[in-house]
PDB file of C-alpha atoms in Angstrom:
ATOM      1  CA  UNK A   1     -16.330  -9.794 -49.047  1.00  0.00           C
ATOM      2  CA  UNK A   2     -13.666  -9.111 -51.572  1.00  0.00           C
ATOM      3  CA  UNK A   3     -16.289  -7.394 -54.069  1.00  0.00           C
ATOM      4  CA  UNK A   4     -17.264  -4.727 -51.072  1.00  0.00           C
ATOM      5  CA  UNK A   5     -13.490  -3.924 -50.649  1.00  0.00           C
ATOM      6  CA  UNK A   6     -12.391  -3.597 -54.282  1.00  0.00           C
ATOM      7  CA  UNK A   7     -15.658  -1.542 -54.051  1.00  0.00           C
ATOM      8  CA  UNK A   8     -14.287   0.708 -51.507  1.00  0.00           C
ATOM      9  CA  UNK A   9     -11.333   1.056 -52.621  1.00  0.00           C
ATOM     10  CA  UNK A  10     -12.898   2.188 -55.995  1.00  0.00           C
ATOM     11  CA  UNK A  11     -14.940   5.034 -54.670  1.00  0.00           C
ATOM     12  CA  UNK A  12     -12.037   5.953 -52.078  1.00  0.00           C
ATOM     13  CA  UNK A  13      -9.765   6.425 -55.530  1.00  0.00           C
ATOM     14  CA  UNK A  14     -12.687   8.327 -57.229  1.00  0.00           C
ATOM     15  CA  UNK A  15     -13.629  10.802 -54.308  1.00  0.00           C
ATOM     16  CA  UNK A  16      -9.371  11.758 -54.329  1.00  0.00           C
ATOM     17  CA  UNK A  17      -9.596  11.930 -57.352  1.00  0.00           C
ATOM     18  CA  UNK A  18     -12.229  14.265 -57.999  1.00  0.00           C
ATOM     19  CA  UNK A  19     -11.356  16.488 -55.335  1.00  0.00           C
ATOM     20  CA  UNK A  20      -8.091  16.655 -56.571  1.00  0.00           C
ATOM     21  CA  UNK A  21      -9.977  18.100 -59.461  1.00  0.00           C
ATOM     22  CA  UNK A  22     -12.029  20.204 -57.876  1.00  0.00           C
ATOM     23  CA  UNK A  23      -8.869  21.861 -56.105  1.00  0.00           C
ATOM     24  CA  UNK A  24      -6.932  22.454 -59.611  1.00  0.00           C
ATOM     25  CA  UNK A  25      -9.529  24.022 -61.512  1.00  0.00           C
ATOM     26  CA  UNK A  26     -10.093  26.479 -58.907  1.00  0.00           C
ATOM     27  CA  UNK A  27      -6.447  26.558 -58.563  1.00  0.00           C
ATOM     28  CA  UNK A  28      -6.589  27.559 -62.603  1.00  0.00           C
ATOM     29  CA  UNK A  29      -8.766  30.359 -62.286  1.00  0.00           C
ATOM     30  CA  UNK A  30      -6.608  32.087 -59.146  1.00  0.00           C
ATOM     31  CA  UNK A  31      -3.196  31.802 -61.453  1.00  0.00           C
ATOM     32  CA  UNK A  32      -4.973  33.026 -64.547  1.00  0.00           C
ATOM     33  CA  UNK A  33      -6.247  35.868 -61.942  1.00  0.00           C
ATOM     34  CA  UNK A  34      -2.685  36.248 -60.892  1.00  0.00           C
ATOM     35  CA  UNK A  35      -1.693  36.565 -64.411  1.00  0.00           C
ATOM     36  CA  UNK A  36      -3.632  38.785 -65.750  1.00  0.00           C
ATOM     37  CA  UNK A  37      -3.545  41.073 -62.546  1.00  0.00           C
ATOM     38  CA  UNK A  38       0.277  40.953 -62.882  1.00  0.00           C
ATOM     39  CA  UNK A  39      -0.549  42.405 -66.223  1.00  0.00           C
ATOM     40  CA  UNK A  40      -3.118  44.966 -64.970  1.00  0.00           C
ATOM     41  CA  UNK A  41      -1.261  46.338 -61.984  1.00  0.00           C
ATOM     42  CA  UNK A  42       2.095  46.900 -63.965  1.00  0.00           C
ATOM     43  CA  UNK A  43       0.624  48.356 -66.783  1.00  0.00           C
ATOM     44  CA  UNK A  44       2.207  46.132 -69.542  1.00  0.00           C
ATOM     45  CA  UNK A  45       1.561  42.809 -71.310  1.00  0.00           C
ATOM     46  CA  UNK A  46       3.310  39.915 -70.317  1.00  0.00           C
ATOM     47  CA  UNK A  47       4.881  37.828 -72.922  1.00  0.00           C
ATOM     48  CA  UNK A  48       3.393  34.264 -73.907  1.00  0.00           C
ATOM     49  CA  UNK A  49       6.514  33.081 -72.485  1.00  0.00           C
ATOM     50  CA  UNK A  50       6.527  34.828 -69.560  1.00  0.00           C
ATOM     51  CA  UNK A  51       2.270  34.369 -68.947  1.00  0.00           C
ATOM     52  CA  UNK A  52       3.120  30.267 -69.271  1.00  0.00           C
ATOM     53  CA  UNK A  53       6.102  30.937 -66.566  1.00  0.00           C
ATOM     54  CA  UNK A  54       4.124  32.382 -64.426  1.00  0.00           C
ATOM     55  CA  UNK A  55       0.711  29.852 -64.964  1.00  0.00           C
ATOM     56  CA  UNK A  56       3.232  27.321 -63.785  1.00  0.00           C
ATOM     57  CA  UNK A  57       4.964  28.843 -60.740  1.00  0.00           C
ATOM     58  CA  UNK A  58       1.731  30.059 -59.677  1.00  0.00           C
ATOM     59  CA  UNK A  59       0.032  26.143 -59.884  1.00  0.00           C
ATOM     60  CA  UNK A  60       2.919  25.129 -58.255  1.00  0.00           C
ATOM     61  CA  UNK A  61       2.585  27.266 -55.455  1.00  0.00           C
ATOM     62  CA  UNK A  62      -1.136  26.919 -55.520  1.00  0.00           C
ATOM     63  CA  UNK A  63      -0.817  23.125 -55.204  1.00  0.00           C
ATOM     64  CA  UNK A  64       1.593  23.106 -52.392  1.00  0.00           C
ATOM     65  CA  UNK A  65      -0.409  26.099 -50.105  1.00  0.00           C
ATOM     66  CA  UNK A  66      -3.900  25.875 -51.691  1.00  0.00           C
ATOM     67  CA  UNK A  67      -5.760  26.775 -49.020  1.00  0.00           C
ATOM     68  CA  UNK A  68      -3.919  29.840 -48.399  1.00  0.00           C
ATOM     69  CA  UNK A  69      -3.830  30.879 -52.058  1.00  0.00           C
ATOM     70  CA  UNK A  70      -7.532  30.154 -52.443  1.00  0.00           C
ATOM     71  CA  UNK A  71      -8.463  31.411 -49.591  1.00  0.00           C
ATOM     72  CA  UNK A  72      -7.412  34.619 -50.558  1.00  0.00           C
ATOM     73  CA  UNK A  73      -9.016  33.939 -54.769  1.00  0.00           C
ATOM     74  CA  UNK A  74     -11.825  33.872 -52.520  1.00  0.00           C
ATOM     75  CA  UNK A  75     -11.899  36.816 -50.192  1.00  0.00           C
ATOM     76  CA  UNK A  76     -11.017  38.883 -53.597  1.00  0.00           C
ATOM     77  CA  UNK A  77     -12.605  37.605 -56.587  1.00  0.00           C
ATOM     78  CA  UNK A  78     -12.567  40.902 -58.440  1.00  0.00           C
ATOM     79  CA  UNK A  79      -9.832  42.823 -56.734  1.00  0.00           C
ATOM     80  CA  UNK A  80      -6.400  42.388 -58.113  1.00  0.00           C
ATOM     81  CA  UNK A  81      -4.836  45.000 -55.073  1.00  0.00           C
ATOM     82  CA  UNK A  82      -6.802  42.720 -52.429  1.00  0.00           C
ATOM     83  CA  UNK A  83      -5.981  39.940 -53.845  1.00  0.00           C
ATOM     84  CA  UNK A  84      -2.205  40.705 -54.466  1.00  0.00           C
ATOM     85  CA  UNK A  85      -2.293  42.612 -50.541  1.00  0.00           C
ATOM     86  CA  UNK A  86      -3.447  39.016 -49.047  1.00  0.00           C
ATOM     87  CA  UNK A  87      -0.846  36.798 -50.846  1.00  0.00           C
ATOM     88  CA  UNK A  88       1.816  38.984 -49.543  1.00  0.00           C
ATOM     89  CA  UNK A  89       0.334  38.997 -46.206  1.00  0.00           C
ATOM     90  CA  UNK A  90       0.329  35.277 -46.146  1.00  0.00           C
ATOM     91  CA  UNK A  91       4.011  35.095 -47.668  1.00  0.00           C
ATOM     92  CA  UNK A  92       3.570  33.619 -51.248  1.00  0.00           C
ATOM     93  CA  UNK A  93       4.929  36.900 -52.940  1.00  0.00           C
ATOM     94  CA  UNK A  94       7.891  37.375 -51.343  1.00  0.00           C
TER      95      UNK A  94
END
């Protein structure tokens, strides 16, 4: 009985786990997306300093209100304005 819980247990940690995973890579790609649309819309390149700031706030962010951030990576995979219009629509760029 002890070997099916430890079992349990053991895939419980390993599903969290991997969704946790799953959640920050995808959170990766919408902050380099941010980044580099940050970049695009303003005309200008962003410092390595300033790119790493930004990486950071965004994963932060991302982390905390995933679903909304993603949700909008999602609905605008290759449009920086839609994509910037929907995360001030759902309050993240205040």
């Amino acid at each position: 009985m002890k070997q099916i819980n430890l079992g349990l247990v053991l895939v419980s940690i390993f599903i969290l786990t991997s969704c946790q995973d799953i959640v920050e890579q995808k959170c990766q790609l919408a902050c380099e997306k941010f980044v580099s649309c940050t970049e695009q819309e303003l005309k200008i390149e962003l410092s390595v300093d300033v790119k790493r700031t930004g990486r950071i706030q965004c994963m932060d962010g991302c982390t905390t209100h995933n679903s909304d951030i993603l949700q909008c990576f999602d609905q605008e995979p290759n449009s920086c304005k839609g994509f910037g219009e929907c995360l001030i629509q759902i309050g993240t760029l205040e």
